[in-house]
XYZ file of C-alpha atoms in Angstrom:
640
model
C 135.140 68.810 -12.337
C 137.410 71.909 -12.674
C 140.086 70.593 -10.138
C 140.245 67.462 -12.079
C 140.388 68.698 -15.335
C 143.114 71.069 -14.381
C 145.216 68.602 -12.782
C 145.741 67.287 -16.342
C 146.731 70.054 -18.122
C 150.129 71.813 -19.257
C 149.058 75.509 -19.094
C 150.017 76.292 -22.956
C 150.355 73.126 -24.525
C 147.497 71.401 -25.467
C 149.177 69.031 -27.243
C 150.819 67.761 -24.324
C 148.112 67.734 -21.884
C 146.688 64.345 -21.004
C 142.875 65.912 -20.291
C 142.808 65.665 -24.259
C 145.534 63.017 -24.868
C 143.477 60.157 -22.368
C 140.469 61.018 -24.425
C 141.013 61.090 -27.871
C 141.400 58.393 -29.674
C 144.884 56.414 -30.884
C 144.489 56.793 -34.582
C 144.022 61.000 -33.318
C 147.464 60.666 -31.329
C 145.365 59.827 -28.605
C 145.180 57.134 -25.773
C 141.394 56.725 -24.883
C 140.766 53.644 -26.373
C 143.467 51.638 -25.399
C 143.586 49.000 -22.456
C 147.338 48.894 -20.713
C 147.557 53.009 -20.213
C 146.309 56.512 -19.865
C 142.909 55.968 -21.264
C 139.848 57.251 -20.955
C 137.674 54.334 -19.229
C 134.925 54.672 -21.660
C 136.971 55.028 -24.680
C 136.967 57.968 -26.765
C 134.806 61.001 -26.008
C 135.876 63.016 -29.135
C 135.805 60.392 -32.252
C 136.924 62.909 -34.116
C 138.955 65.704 -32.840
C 139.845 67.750 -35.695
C 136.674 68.285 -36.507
C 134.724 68.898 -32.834
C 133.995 72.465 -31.767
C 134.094 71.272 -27.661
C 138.272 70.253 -28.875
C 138.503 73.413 -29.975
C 137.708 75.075 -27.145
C 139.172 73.291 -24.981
C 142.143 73.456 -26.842
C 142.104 77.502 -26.825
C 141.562 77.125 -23.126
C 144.448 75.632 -22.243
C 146.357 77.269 -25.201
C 145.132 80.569 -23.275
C 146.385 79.466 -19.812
C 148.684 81.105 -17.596
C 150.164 79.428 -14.972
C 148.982 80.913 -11.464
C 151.711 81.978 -8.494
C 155.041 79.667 -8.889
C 155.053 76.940 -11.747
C 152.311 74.361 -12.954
C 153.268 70.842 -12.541
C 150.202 69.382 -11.355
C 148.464 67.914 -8.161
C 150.078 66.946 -4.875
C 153.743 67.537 -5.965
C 156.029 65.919 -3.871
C 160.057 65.443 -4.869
C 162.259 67.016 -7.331
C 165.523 66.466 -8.938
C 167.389 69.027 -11.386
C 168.881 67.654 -14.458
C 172.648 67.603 -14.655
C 172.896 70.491 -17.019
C 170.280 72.459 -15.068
C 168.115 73.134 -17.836
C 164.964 71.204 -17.008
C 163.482 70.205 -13.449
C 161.489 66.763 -12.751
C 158.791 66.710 -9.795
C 157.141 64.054 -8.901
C 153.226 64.261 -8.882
C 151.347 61.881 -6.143
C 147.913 63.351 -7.139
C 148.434 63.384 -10.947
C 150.235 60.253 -11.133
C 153.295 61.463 -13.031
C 156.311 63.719 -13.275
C 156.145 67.206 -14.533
C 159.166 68.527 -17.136
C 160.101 72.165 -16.161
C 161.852 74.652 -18.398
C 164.002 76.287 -15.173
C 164.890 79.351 -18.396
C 161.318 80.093 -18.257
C 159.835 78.546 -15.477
C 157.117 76.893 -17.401
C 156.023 73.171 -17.421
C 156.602 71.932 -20.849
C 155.307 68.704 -20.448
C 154.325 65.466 -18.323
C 155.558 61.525 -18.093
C 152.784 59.791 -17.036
C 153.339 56.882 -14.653
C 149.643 55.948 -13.855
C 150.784 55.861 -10.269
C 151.649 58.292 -6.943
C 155.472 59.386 -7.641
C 157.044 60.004 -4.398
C 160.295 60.520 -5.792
C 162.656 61.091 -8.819
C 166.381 60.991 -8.865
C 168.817 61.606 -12.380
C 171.781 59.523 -12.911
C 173.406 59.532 -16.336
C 170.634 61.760 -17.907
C 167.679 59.422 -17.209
C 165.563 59.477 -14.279
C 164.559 56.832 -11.688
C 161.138 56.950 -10.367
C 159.922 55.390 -7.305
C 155.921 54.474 -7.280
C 153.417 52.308 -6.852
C 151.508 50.322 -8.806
C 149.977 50.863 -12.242
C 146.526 48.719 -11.746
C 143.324 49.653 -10.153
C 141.918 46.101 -9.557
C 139.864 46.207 -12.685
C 140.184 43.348 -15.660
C 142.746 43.481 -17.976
C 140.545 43.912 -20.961
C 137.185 43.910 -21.755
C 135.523 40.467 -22.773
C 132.432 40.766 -24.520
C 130.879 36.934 -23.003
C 131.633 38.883 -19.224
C 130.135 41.982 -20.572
C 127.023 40.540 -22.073
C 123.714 42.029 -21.071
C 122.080 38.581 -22.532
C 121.102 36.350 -19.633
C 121.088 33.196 -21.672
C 124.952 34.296 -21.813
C 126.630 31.524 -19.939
C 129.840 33.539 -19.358
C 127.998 36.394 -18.364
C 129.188 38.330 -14.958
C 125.655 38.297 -12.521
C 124.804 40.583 -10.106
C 125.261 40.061 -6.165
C 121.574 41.300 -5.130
C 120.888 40.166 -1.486
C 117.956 40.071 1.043
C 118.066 43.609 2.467
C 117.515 42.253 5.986
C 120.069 39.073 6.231
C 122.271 40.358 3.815
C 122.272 36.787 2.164
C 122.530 36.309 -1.711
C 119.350 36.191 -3.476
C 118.958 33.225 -5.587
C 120.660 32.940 -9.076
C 117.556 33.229 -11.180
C 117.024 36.426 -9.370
C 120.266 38.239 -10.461
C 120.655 39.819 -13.523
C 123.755 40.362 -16.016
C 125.976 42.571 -14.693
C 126.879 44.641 -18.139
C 129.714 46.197 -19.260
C 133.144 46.868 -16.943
C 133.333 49.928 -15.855
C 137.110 49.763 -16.779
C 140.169 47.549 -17.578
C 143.569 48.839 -16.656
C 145.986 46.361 -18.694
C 146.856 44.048 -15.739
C 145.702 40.392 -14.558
C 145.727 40.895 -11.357
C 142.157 41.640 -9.993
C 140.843 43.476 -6.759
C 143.634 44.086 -4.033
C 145.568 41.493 -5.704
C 146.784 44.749 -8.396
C 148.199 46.517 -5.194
C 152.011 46.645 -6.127
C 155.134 48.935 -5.314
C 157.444 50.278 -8.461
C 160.520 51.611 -9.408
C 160.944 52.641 -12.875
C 164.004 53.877 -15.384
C 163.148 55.937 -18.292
C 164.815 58.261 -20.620
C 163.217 61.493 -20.607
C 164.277 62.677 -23.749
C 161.983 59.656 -25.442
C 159.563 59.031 -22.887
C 156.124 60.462 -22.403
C 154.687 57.518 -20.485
C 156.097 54.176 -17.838
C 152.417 53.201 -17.472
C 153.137 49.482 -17.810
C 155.203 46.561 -17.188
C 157.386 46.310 -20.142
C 160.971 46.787 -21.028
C 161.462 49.086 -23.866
C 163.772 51.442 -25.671
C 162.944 54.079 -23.686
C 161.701 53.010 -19.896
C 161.903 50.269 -17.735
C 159.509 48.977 -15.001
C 159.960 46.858 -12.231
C 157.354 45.399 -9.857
C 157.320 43.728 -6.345
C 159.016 40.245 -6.794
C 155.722 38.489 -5.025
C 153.504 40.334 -7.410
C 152.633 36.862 -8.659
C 153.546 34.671 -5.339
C 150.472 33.195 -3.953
C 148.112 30.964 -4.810
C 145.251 33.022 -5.664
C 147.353 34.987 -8.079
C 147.332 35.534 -11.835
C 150.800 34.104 -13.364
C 152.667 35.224 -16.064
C 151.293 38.416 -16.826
C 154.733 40.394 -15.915
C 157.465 39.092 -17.646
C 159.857 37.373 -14.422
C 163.491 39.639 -14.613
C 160.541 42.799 -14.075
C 159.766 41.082 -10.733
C 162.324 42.542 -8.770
C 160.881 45.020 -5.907
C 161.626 43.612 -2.411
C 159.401 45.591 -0.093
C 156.377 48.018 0.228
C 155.800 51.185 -0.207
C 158.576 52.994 -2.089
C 158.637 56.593 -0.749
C 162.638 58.247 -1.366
C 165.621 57.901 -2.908
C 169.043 58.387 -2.465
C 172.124 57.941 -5.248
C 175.518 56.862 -4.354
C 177.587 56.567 -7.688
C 175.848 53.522 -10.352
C 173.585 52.965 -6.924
C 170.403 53.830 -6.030
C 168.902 53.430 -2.475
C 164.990 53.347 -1.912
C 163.350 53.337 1.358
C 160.430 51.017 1.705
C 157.925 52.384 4.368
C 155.310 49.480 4.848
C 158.211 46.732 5.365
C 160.800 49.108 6.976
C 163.932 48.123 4.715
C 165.839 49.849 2.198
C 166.754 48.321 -1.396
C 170.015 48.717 -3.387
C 169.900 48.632 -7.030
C 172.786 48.393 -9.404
C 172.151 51.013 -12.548
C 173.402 50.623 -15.968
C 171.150 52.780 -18.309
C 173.522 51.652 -21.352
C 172.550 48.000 -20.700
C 172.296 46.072 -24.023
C 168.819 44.119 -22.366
C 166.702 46.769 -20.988
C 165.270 44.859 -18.422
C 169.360 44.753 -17.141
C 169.451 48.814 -16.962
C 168.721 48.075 -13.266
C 169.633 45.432 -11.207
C 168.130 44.112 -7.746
C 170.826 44.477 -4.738
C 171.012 44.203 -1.376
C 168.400 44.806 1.373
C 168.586 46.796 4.541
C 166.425 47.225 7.493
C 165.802 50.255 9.359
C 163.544 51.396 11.906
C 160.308 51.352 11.483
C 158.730 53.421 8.761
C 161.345 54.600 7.042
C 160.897 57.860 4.667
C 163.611 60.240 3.917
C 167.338 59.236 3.048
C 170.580 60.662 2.508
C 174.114 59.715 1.723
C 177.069 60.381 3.903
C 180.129 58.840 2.852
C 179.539 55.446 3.242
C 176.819 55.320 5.517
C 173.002 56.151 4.409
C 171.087 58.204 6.859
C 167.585 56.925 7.454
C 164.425 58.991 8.935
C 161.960 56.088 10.192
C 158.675 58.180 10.390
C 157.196 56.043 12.324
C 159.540 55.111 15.175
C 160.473 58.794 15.524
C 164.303 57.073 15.121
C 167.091 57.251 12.765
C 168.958 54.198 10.897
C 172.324 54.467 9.925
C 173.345 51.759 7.453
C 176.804 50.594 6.847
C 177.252 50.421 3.207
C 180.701 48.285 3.775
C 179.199 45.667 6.311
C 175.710 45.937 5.668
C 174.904 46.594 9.040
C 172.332 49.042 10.615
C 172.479 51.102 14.397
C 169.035 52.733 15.059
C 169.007 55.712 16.995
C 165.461 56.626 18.683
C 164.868 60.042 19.372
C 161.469 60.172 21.140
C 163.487 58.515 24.396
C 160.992 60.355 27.110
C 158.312 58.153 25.317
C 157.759 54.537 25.461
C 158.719 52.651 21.979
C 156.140 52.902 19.230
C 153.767 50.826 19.037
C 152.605 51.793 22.807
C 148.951 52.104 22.550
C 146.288 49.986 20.702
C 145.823 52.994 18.791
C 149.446 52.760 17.354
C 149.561 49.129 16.956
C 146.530 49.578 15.079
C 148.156 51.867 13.012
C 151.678 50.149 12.730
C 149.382 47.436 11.112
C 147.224 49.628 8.380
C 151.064 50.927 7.266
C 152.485 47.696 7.317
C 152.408 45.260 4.235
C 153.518 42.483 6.696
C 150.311 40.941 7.923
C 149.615 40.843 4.385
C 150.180 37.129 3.028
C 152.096 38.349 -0.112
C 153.917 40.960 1.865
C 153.627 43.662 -0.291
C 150.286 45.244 0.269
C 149.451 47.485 3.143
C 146.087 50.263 3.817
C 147.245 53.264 2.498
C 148.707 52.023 -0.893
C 145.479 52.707 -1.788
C 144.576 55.149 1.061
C 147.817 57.140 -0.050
C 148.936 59.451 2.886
C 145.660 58.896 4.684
C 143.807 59.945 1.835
C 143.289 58.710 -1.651
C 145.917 56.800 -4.674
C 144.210 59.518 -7.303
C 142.870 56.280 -8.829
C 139.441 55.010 -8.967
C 139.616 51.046 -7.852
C 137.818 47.636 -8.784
C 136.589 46.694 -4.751
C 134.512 44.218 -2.833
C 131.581 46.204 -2.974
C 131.112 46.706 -6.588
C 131.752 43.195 -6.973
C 129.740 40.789 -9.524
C 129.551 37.106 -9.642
C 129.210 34.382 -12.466
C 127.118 31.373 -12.991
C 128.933 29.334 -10.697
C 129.016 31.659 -7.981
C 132.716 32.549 -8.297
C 133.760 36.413 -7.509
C 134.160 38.929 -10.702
C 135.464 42.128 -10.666
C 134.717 45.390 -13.160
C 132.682 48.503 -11.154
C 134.699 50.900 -9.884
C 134.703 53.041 -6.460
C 136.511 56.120 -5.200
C 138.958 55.481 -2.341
C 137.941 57.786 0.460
C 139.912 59.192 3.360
C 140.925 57.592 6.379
C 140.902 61.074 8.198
C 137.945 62.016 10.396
C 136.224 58.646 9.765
C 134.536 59.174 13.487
C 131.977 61.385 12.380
C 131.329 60.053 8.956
C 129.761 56.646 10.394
C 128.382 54.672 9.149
C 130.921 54.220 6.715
C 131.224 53.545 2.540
C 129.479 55.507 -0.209
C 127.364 52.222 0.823
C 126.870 53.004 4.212
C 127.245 50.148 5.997
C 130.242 49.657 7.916
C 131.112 50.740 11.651
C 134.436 52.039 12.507
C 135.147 48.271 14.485
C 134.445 46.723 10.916
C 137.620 46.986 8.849
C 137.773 43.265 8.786
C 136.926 43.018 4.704
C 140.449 44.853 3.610
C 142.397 43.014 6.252
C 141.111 39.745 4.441
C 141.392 41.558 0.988
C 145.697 41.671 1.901
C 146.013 38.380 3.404
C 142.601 35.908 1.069
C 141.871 32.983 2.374
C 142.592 30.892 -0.525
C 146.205 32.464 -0.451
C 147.031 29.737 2.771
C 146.516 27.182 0.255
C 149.974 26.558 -0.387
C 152.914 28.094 0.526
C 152.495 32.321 0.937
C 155.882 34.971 0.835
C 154.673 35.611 4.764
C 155.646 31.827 5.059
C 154.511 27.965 4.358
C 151.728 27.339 6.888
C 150.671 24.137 4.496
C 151.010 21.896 8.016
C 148.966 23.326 9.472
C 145.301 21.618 10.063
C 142.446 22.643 12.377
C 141.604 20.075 15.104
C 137.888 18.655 14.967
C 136.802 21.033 18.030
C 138.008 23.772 16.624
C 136.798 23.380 12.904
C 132.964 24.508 13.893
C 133.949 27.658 15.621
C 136.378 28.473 12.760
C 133.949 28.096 9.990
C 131.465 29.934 11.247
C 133.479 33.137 11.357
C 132.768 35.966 8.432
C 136.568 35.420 7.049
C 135.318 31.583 6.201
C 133.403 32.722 3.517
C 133.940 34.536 0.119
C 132.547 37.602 1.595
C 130.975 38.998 -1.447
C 128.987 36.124 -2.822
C 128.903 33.409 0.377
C 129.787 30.558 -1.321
C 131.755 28.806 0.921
C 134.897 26.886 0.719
C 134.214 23.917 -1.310
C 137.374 21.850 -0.812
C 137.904 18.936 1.325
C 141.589 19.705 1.865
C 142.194 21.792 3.410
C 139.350 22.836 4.401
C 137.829 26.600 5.493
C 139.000 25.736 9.007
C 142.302 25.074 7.740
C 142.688 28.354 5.879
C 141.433 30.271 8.548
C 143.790 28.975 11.165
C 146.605 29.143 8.976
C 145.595 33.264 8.391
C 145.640 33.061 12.328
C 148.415 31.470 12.686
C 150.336 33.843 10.345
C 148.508 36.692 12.123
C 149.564 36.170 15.218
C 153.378 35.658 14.833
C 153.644 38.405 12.804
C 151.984 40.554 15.808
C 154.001 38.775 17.648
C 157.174 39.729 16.524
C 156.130 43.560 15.722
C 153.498 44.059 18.515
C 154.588 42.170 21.079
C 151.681 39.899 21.569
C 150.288 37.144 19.469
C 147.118 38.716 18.132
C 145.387 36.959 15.524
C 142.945 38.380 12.709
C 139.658 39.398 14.979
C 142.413 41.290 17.600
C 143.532 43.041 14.571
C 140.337 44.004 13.314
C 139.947 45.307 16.505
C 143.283 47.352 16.787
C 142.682 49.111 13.020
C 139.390 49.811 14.078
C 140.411 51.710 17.083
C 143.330 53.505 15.066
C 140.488 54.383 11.938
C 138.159 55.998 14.767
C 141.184 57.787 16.174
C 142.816 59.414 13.218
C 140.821 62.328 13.393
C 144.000 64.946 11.590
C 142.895 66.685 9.092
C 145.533 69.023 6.936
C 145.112 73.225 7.647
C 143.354 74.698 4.500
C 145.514 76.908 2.821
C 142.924 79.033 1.246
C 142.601 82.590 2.090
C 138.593 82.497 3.854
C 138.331 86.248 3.301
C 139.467 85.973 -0.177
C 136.507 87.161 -2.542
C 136.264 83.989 -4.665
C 136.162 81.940 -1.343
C 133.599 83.844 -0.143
C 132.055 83.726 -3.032
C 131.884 80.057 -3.751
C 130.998 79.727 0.128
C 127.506 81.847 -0.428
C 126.800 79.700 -3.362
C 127.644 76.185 -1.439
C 124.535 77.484 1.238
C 123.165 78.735 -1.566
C 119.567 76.869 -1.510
C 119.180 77.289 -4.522
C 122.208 75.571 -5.229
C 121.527 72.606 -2.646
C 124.909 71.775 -2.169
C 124.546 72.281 1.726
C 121.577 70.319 1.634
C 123.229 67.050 1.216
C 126.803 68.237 2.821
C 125.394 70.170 6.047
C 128.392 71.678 7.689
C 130.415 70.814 10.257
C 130.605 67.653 8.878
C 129.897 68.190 5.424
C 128.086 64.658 4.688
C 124.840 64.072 6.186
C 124.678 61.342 8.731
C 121.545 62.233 10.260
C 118.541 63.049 7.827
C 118.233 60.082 5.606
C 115.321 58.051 6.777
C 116.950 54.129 6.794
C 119.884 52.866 8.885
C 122.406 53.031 5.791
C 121.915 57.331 5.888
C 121.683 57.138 1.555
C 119.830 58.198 -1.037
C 119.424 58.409 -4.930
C 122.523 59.927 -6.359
C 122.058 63.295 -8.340
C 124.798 61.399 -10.721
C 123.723 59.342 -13.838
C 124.517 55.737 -11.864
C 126.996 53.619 -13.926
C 126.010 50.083 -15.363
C 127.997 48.528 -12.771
C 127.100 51.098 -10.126
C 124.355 49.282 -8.334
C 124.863 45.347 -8.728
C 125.120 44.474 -5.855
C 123.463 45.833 -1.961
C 126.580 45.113 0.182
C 126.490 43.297 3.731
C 128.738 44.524 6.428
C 131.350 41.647 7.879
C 129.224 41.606 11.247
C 126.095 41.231 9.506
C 127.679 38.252 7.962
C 129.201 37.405 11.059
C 125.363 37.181 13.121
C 124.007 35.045 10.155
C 126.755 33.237 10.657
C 126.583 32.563 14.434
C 129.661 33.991 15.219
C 130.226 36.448 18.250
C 133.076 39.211 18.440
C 134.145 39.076 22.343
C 135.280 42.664 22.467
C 132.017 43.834 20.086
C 129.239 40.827 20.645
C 125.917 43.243 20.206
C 126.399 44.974 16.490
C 124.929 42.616 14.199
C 125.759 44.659 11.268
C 124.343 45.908 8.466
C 123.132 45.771 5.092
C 122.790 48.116 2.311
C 118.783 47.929 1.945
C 118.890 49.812 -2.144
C 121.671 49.119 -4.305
C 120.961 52.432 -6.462
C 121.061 54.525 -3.182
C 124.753 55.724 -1.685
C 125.412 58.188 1.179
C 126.698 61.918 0.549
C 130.989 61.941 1.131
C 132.127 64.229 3.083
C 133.801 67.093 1.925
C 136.178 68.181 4.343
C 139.663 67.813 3.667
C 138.605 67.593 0.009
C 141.193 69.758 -1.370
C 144.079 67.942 0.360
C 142.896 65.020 -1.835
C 143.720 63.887 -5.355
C 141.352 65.373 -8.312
C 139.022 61.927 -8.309
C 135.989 62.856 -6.983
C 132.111 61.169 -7.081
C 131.411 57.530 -5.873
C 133.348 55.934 -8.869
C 135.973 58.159 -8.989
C 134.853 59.156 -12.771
C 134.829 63.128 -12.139
């Protein structure tokens, strides 16, 4: 795709632009074949550059390109800082996923840092730059493993498809699965699924650096991760080295410097986090050091220094926060007083909890780290429903999906490229932030190991959709605790959490409810700032009805995704995309699908027995609207 292509590229400089450096290959100068960066996720598409004519052409393309009205620094800029000297400006990309170097003397990008991540800001102090992001994996495996990979049933270690019965939505026996195949990506991290769902800050010399895209400590960058990155039960260990688990908090969106201190708001936890910086430290993983924390109102975003005081915009309460930087202490100042306090509606408390990371059991996961500003992280993620299985029934990870929008979801139903889920149904991310198997043992959210369901309340708990491993149904096999255990311990944690924040003790099913009434609600969509008289638009517009073209024909305005024509309750159809080895293992159930097989009935939504996707191979047409407010990852997978 054009957009996506372009995204990547430093008008000029080919030899700078990651469109050609993420796929050539390493022994080229390249990155496409390696596993814990910018790469290209199936390796290198030109073997041998020097020698290809489509290089060469694509290198006089971008050799030939002129940067349009303003300066080129790639998609869905956000913050800025000017180097000390003036001479070069740093903006942060959240579409791109790095920070564009700007010649101010000719007002020409010169180059990127890539940071595999949404950059929401970027501050200088002592001529290197601190970055705060989010996470650098996608969910995907950390490398690829050949036994996993196999296409050889008699391959014991062989990752299995999840076909089901297209009218239960049960898993079909083992011996009718079939390998799985080869991972659609790895992305250099342990973590797996929603479990890679992280919050950054990074340090990095930008006279040496050309990419932070992992977690290492090295001559020339530094980058830290949330300290419960490897907290809970169900989590990988020792992947990150321990002094690089250091981010208290969620969502880092600005920055503010006061001196050797930096100061970063954290939106989905509402605190702010000091850190001590010392870019001359003889241990790099010292150059910054973990300080205090602050709270603020709730949702706090932009910051500022005044003296000694930090001035706090909380997006979310419509308040300020002023915190004392002598006494720690913080006065919040509401400005919204004709209004009752947010959260006042279900519809907010709904959304309080999608941009929260505290009903979360690791506390540092929330919706829109992945559903960045309503719409999409620019990354392609490892998710439930391209999820595989092994012999023994246990979950494995390796397709890949596109993250779509959380804007206009009300008349995009039913929901997923899938097409199964109703706007009431966000109950499999809710469970994705807070797994079952997390309540195990002690979580960050708190030690709930005392508590045990009573004998008349086991049945009722079991039989719920969140006792289950939703993907493959194998139950919870051990005796202690048991499913009914976990799931009252996820209650239990669910509803003081609500309690404190919401006012009422609402445990998970009220919250499903609540983000379900806040996802069919969120209806904003961003005003297009294209020109609809200009030329090309009207161009481009004749040839989208075009029907010769067809576009229209799957993406029928006003909704642009067609919801209507497709003859089975799922609205999909065969892609016009080559499908991916991973793309169609598995025909997904919705949660109330598993739910009625499970004999469980939702008081507030008892008659929706769900759905389930009846053809693996067949997804529904995205919608297009709002598409160029989004990151350049387009298709089902995210590959274009």
């Amino acid at each position: 795709a054009f957009a996506a292509a372009s995204a990547h590229v430093v008008p000029g400089a080919p030899d700078a632009s990651w469109l050609l450096l993420a796929t050539t290959p390493e022994r080229a100068g390249g990155r496409a074949d390696g596993t814990d960066g910018y790469h290209h996720p199936g390796g290198a598409v030109f073997v041998d550059p020097a020698h290809d004519p489509d290089v060469a052409v694509l290198r006089a393309w971008i050799t030939a390109g002129q940067p349009g009205p303003g300066i080129s620094v790639g998609a869905q800029p956000r913050d800025l800082a000017l180097s000390s000297d003036g001479r070069t400006l740093y903006v942060a990309n959240t579409g791109s996923l790095d920070v564009a170097v700007v010649d101010v003397s000719t007002l020409r990008e010169r180059g990127r840092i890539a940071a595999r991540a949404p950059v929401s800001d970027v501050v200088e102090i002592d001529g290197w730059l601190v970055l705060t992001a989010l996470g650098v994996g996608s969910g995907h495996p950390k490398a690829h493993d050949a036994a996993r990979e196999s296409l050889d049933p008699g391959e014991p270690g062989a990752d299995l498809t999840i076909l089901r019965d297209p009218t239960t939505g049960r898993p079909l026996p083992l011996d009718q699965q079939r390998p799985a195949g080869p991972f659609a990506d790895v992305d250099g991290t342990a973590q797996e699924k929603f479990r890679d769902v992280s919050n950054d800050v990074v340090v990095l010399d930008p006279a040496a650096t050309t990419a932070v895209d992992r977690y290492a400590a090295t001559a020339g960058f530094t980058r830290y991760t949330s300290d419960t990155f490897e907290a809970t039960a169900g989590d990988a260990r020792g992947d990150v080295a321990p002094e690089l688990l250091a981010v208290v908090g969620a969502l880092p969106e600005q920055a503010a410097r006061d001196g050797d201190r930096i100061y970063v708001t954290m939106a989905g936890t509402f605190q702010v986090q000091e850190w001590v910086v010392d870019v001359a430290a003889a241990a790099p993983a010292r150059r910054l050091t973990a300080g205090r924390v602050f709270g603020t109102g709730l949702g706090p975003g932009g910051i500022a220094r005044a003296g000694r005081t930090l001035v706090v915009a909380d997006h979310l309460g419509d308040s300020v926060s002023f915190v004392d930087l002598d006494d720690g202490g913080t006065d919040t100042v509401t400005l919204a007083t004709s209004s009752p306090p947010y959260p006042a509606t279900d519809f907010e408390r709904g959304e309080l909890i999608g941009r929260s990371a505290l009903w979360s059991s690791d506390q540092d996961a929330t919706c829109v780290h992945c559903h960045y500003r309503d719409s999409s992280d620019g990354k392609a993620w490892s998710v439930g429903s391209v999820t595989a299985q092994s012999h023994d029934r246990l979950e494995r990870t390796g397709g890949s999906r596109e993250v779509p929008d959380l804007r206009d979801l009300f008349a995009e139903t039913p929901l997923l490229v899938e097409g199964v889920l109703a706007l009431a149904e966000p109950l499999g991310p809710i469970t994705d932030q807070a797994p079952l198997e997390d309540f195990a043992a002690p979580t960050p959210a708190g030690d709930f190991t005392g508590i045990f369901a009573l004998p008349e309340e086991a049945v009722a708990l079991a039989r719920s959709a969140h006792a289950t491993w939703q993907v493959s149904g194998r139950p919870w096999d051990a005796t202690s605790p048991t499913a009914a255990d976990l799931v009252k311990r996820r209650d239990t944690m669910f509803a003081q959490t609500s309690r404190r924040w919401l006012g009422a003790p609402y445990g998970l099913r009220e919250v499903q409810r609540l983000v379900g009434l806040w996802q069919g609600g969120e209806g904003r969509l961003l005003p297009d700032p294209e020109d609809a008289t200009d030329p090309m638009v009207a161009r481009g517009r004749a040839l989208f009805e075009s029907p010769a073209v067809g576009c229209a024909g799957c993406h029928p305005a006003p909704t642009f995704t067609d919801k209507v024509h497709p003859p089975n309750e799922n609205r999909a159809f065969p892609p016009l995309v080559t499908l991916g080895r991973r793309d169609a293992i598995h025909n997904v159930p919705s949660p109330s699908r598993i739910d009625a097989n499970a004999g469980y009935v939702r008081a507030w939504d008892p008659d929706d027995r769900g759905r389930v996707q009846q053809r693996a191979d067949q997804f529904v047409a995205p919608s297009l609207r709002g598409l160029w407010a989004r990151p350049p990852r387009l298709l089902h997978d995210g590959r274009a």
